[in-house]
Coordinates of C-alpha atoms and ligand atoms in Angstrom, one line a residue:
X1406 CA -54.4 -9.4 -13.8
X1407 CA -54.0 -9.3 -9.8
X1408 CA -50.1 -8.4 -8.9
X1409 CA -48.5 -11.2 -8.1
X1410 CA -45.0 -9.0 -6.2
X1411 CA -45.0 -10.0 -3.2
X1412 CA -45.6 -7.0 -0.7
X1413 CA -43.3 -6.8 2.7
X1414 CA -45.2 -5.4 5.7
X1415 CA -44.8 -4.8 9.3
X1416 CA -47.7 -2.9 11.8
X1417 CA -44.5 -1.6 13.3
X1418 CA -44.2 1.3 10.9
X1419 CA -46.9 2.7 13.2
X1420 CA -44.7 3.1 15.9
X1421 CA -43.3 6.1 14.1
X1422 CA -45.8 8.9 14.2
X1423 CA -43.8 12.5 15.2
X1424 CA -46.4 15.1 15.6
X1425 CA -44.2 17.6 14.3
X1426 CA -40.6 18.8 12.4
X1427 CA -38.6 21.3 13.1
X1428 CA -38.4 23.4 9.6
X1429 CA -36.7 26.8 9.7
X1430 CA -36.6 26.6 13.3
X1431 CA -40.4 26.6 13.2
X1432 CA -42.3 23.5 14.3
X1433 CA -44.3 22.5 11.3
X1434 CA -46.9 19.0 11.4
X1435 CA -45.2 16.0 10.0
X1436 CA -46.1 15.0 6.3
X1437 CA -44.3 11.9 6.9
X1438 CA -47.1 9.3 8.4
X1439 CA -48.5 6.0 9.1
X1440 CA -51.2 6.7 6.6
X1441 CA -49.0 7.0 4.1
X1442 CA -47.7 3.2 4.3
X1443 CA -51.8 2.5 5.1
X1444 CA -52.9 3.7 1.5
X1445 CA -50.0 1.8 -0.3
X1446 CA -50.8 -1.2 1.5
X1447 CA -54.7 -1.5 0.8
X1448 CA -54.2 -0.2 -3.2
X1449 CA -51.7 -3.2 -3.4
X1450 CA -54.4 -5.6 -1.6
X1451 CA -56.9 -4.0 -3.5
X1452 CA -54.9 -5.3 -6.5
X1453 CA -54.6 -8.9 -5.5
X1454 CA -50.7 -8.6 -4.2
X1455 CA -49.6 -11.1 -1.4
X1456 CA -48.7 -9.6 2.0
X1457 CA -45.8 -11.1 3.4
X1458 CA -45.1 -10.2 6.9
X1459 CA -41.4 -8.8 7.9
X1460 CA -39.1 -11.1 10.0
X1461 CA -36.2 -10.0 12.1
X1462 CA -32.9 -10.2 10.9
X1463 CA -29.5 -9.2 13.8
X1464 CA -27.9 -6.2 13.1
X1465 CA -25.0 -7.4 11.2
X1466 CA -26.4 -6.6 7.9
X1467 CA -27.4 -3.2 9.4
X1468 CA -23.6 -2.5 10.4
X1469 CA -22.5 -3.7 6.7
X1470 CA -23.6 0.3 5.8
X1471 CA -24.2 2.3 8.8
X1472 CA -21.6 2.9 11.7
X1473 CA -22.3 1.6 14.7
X1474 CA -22.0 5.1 16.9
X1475 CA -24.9 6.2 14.2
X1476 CA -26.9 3.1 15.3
X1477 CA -26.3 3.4 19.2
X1478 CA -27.3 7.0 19.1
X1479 CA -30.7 6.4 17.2
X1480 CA -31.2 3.1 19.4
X1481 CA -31.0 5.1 22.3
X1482 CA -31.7 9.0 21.5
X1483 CA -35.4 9.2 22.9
X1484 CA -34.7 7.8 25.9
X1485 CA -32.0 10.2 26.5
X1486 CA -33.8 12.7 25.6
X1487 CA -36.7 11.8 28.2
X1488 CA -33.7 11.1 31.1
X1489 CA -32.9 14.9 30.5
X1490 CA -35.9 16.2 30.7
X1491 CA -35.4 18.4 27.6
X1492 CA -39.4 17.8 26.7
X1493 CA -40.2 19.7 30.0
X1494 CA -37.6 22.4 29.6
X1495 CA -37.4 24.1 26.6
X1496 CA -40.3 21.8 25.6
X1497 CA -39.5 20.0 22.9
X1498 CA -40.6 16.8 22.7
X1499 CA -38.4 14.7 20.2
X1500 CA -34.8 14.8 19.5
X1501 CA -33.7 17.5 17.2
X1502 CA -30.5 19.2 17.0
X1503 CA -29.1 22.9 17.3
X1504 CA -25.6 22.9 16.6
X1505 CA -23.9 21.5 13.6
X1506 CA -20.1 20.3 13.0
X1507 CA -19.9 21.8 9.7
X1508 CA -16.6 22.2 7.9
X1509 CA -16.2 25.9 8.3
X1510 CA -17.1 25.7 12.0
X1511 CA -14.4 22.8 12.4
X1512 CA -11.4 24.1 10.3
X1513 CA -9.6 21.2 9.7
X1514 CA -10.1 19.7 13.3
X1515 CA -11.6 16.3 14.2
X1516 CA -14.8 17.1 16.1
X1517 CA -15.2 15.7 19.7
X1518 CA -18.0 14.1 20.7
X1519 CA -20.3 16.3 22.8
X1520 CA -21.5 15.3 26.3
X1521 CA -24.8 17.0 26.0
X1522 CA -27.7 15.3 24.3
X1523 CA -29.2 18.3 22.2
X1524 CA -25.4 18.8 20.6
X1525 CA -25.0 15.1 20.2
X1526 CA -27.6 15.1 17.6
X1527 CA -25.6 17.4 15.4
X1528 CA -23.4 15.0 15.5
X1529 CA -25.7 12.6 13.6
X1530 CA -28.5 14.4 12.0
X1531 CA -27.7 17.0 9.4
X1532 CA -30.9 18.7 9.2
X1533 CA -33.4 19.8 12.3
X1534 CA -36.6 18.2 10.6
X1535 CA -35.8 14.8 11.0
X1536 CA -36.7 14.3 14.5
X1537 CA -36.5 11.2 16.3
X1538 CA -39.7 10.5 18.3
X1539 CA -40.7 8.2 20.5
X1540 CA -41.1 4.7 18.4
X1541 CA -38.7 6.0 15.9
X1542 CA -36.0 3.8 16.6
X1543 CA -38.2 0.5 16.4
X1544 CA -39.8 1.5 13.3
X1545 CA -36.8 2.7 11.4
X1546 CA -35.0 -0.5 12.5
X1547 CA -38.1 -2.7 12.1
X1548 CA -38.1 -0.7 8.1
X1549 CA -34.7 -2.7 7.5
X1550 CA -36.1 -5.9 8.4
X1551 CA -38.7 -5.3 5.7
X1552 CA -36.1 -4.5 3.4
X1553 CA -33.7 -7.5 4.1
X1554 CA -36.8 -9.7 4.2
X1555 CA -37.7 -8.8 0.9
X1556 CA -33.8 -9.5 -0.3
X1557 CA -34.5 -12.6 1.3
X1558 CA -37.4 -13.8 -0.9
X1559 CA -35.5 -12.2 -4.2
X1560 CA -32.2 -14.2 -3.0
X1561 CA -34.3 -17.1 -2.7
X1562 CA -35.3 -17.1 -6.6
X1563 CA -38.6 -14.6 -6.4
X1564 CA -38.1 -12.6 -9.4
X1565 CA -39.1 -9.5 -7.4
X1566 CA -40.0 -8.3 -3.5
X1567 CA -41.3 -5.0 -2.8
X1568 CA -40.6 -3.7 0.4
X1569 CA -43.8 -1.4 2.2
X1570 CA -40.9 0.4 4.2
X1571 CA -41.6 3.7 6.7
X1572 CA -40.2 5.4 7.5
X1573 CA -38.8 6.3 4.0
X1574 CA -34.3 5.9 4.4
X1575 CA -32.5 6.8 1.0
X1576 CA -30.9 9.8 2.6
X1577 CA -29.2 8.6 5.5
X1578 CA -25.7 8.2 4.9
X1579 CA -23.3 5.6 6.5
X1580 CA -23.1 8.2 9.7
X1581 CA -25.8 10.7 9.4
X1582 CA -29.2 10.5 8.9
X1583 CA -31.6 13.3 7.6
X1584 CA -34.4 14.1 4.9
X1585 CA -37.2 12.3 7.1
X1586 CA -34.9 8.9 6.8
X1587 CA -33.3 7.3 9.5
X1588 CA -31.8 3.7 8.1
X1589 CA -31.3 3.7 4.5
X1590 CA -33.1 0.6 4.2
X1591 CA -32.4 0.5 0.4
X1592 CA -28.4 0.8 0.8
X1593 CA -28.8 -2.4 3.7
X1594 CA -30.9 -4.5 1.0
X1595 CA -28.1 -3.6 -1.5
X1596 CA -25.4 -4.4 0.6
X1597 CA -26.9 -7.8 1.5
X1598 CA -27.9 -8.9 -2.0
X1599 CA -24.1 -8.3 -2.5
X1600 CA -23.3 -10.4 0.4
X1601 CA -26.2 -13.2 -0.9
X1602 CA -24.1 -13.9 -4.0
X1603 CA -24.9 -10.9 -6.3
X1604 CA -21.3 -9.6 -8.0
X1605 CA -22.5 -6.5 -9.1
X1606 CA -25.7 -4.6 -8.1
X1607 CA -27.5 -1.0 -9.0
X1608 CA -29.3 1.0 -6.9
X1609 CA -31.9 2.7 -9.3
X1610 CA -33.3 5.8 -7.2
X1611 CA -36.9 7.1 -8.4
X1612 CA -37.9 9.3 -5.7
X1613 CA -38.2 13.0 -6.5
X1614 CA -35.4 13.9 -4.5
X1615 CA -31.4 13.0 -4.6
X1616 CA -30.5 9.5 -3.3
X1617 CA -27.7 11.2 -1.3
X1618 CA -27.6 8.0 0.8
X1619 CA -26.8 5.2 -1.3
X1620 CA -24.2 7.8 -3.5
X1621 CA -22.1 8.7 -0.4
X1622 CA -22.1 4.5 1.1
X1623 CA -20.8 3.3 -1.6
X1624 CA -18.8 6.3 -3.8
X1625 CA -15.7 4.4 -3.9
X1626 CA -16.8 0.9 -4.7
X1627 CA -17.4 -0.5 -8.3
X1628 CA -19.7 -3.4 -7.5
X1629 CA -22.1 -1.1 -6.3
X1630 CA -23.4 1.2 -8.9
X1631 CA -25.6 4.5 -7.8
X1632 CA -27.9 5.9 -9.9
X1633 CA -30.6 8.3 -9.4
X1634 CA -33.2 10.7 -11.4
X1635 CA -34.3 14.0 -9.1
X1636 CA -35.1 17.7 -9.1
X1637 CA -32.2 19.7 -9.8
X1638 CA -30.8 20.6 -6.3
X1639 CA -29.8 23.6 -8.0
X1640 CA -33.1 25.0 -8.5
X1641 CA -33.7 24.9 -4.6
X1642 CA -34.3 21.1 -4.0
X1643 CA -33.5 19.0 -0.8
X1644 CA -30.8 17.8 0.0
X1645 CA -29.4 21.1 -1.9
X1646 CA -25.8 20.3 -1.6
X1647 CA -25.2 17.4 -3.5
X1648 CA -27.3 15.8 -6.3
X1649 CA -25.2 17.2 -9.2
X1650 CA -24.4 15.5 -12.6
X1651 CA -20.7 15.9 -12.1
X1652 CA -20.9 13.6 -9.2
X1653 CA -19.6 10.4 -10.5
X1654 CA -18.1 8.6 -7.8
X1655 CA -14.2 7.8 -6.9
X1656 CA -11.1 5.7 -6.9
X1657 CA -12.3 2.2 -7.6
X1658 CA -16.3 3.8 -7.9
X1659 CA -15.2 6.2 -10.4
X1660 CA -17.5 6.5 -13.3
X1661 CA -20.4 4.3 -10.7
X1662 CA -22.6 6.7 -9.7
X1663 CA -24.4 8.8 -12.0
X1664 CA -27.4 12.0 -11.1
X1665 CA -29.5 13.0 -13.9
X1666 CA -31.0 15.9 -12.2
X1667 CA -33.9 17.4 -13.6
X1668 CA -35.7 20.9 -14.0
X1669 CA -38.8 21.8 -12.4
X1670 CA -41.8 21.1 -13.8
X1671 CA -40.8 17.9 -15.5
X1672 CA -43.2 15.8 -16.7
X1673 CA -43.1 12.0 -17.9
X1674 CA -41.4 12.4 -21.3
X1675 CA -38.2 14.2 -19.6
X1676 CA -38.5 11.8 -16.6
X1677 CA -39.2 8.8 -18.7
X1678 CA -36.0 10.0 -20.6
X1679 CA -33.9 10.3 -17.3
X1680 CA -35.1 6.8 -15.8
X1681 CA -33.6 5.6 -19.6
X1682 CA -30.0 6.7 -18.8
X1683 CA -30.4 4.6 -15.0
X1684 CA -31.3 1.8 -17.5
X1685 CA -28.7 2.2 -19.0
X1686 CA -26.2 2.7 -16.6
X1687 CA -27.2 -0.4 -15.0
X1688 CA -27.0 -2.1 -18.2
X1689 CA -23.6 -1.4 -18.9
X1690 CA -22.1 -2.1 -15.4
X1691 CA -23.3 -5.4 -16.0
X1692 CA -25.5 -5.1 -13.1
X1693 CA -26.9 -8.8 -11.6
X1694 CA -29.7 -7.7 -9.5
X1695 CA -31.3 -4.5 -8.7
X1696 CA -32.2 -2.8 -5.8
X1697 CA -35.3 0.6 -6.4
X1698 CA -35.6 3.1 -4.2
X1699 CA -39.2 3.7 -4.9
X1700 CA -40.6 7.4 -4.2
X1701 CA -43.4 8.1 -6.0
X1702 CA -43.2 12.1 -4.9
X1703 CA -42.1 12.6 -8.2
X1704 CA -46.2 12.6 -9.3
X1705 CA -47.6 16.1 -10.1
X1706 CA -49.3 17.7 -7.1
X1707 CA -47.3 16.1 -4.7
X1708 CA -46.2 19.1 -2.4
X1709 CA -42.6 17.8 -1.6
X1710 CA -41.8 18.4 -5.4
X1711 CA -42.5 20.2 -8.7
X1712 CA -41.8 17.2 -10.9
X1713 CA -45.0 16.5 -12.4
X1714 CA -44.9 12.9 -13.5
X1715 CA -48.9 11.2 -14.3
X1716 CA -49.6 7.6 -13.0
X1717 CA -49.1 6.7 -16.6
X1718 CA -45.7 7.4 -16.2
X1719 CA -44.8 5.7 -13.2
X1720 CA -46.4 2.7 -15.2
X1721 CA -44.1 3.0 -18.1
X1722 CA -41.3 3.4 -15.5
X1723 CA -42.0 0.4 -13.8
X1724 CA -42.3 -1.3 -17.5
X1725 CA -39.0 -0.4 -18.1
X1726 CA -37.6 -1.7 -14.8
X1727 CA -39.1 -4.9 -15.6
X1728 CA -37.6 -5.1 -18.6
X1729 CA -34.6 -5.4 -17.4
X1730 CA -35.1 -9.0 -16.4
X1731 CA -33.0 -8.8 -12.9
X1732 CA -33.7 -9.8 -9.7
X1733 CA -35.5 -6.8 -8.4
X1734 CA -36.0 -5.5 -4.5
X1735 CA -37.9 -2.5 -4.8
X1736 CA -38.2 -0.5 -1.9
X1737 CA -40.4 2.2 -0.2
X1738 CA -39.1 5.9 0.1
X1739 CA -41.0 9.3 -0.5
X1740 CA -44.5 10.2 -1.5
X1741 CA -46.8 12.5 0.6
X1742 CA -49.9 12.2 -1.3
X1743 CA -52.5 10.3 0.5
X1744 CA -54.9 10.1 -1.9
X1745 CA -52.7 9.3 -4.6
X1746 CA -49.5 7.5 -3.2
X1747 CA -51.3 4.1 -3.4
X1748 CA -52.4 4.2 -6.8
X1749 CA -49.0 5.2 -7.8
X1750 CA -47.1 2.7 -6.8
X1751 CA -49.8 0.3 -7.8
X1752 CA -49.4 1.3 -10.6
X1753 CA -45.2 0.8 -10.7
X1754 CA -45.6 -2.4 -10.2
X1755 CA -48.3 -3.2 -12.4
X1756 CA -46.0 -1.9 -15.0
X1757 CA -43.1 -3.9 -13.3
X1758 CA -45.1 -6.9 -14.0
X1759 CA -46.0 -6.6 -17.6
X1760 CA -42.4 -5.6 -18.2
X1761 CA -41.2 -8.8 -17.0
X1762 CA -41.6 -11.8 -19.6
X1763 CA -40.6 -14.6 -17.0
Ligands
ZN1438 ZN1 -38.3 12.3 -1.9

């Protein structure tokens, strides 16, 4: 049976397409690309799902998570970096930082904002690999339209929208971004599903990797439950620092965010098992609607991370999701499998489908 989901889509992901990252202060090539979003796009065609294009939406909904001195820089950090000439002299062509205001550097002070451009980054981006290029800004804003117009189509009685976002966003934070994200497209979508009408929504993370993003926007809040399955960051895993089961939230959030991290080498019965207890999270907070952060890096071979999960698996996932019977927005993150990465998330929402009685 063709997929019937529709599929939100904008050519401007192209416009994102860094040669390079900075890893270990080596420049390594970029594994985060337009092909990726390519492949997705034609194994959902292939399988009969209607393209919907993207349509703009004002920033408002984009403020609702992100702060706006986050927004500005990334609006305007390529140009800057052009104006000063920094890809002439050292030679580096995208924005990247060098200097970081991390706790032990800061003791206890509030930081000021630098005046020069290659320290201003530090400001915003916590890692060095997550460069901004030129195009960055209007594809990681143009990703968030995708998103809300997917929220769109769900608030407007579809039972589901899936979102073809790039570049990827679940570990951007309200004011840093990172982790090849820039926008966490998935924490704008919740936010606005909330502001549609929704009481109580969960943010179900699948990607391989922590969902840092959506935990740390809304930690103290309730209404917003965070949930996410992910390679142990204790065994060596991005984003490392945070990821941990006894991360649960606070204040009024306390006991609304749960990590199930996972060992290495995981395959789909102990993920399967994992995605069970976001069920069930989400079924016991009551949750109204649903928002996925969909990476399908969690597949074996994928180079980004040792879980090892089959395209049966993703299936069953996406089974599972479906039976939940909530208004759904599922939404693009990780994945760096060319050759597979379509046929993975075909297959999530095939499974999505037949999980869904309605
Ligand atoms: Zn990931």
């Amino acid at each position: 049976m063709a997929l019937s989901i529709p599929v939100v889509w904008t050519d401007a992901h192209r416009l994102h397409d860094p040669e390079t990252a900075v890893w270990v202060g080596v420049s390594i090539p970029a594994d985060e690309l337009p092909k990726r979003a390519e492949a997705i796009r034609s194994a959902l065609e292939d399988a009969g799902a209607p393209i919907v294009p993207a349509s703009a939406h004002p920033d408002e909904p984009l403020l609702a998570v992100h702060d706006p001195e986050l927004v500005d820089f990334l609006r305007g950090a390529w140009e800057a970096w052009v104006a000063v000439r920094l890809p002439e002299d050292p030679g580096q062509p995208d924005v990247v930082g060098y200097i970081f205001p991390t706790p032990g550097f800061l003791a206890g002070l509030e930081p000021r904002v630098p005046t020069a451009l290659s320290a201003r980054t530090g400001a915003y981006c916590y890692d060095t690999m997550t460069v901004v290029a030129e195009g960055t800004w209007e594809a990681a804003r143009a990703a968030v339209d995708t998103a809300l117009t997917a929220a769109d189509l769900v608030l407007g009685g579809k039972p589901a929208a899936y979102a073809c976002c790039r570049p990827p966003g679940h570990h951007v934070t309200r004011g840093a971004f990172g982790g090849s994200c820039y926008l966490n497209n998935s924490a704008v979508a919740a936010q606005y599903l909330r502001d549609g009408g929704f009481a109580r929504i969960a943010v179900l993370d699948l990607d391989a990797h922590h969902g840092n993003g959506a935990q740390a926007i809304f930690w103290k809040r309730a209404d917003v439950l965070t949930a996410s399955v992910h390679v142990d960051p204790a065994a060596g895993w991005f984003p490392h620092f945070l990821g941990f089961a006894d991360e649960r939230g606070s204040g009024a959030g306390e006991g609304a965010n749960l990590n199930v991290p996972l060992e290495p080498g995981s395959g789909d019965d102990v993920w399967l098992a994992g995605v069970d207890l976001l069920l069930e999270s989400a079924r016991a907070h009551r949750s109204e609607a649903l928002v996925v952060p969909l990476g399908v890096d969690a597949g074996a071979g994928d180079p980004n991370s040792p879980l090892q999960v089959t395209q049966e698996g993703f299936r069953e996932a996406g089974h599972r999701l479906g039976a939940l019977e909530l208004p759904t927005v599922l939404v693009q993150e990780g994945g760096y499998v060319l050759d597979t990465i379509g046929s993975l998330v075909r297959a999530t929402l095939e499974g999505f489908e037949g999980g869904a009685t309605s």
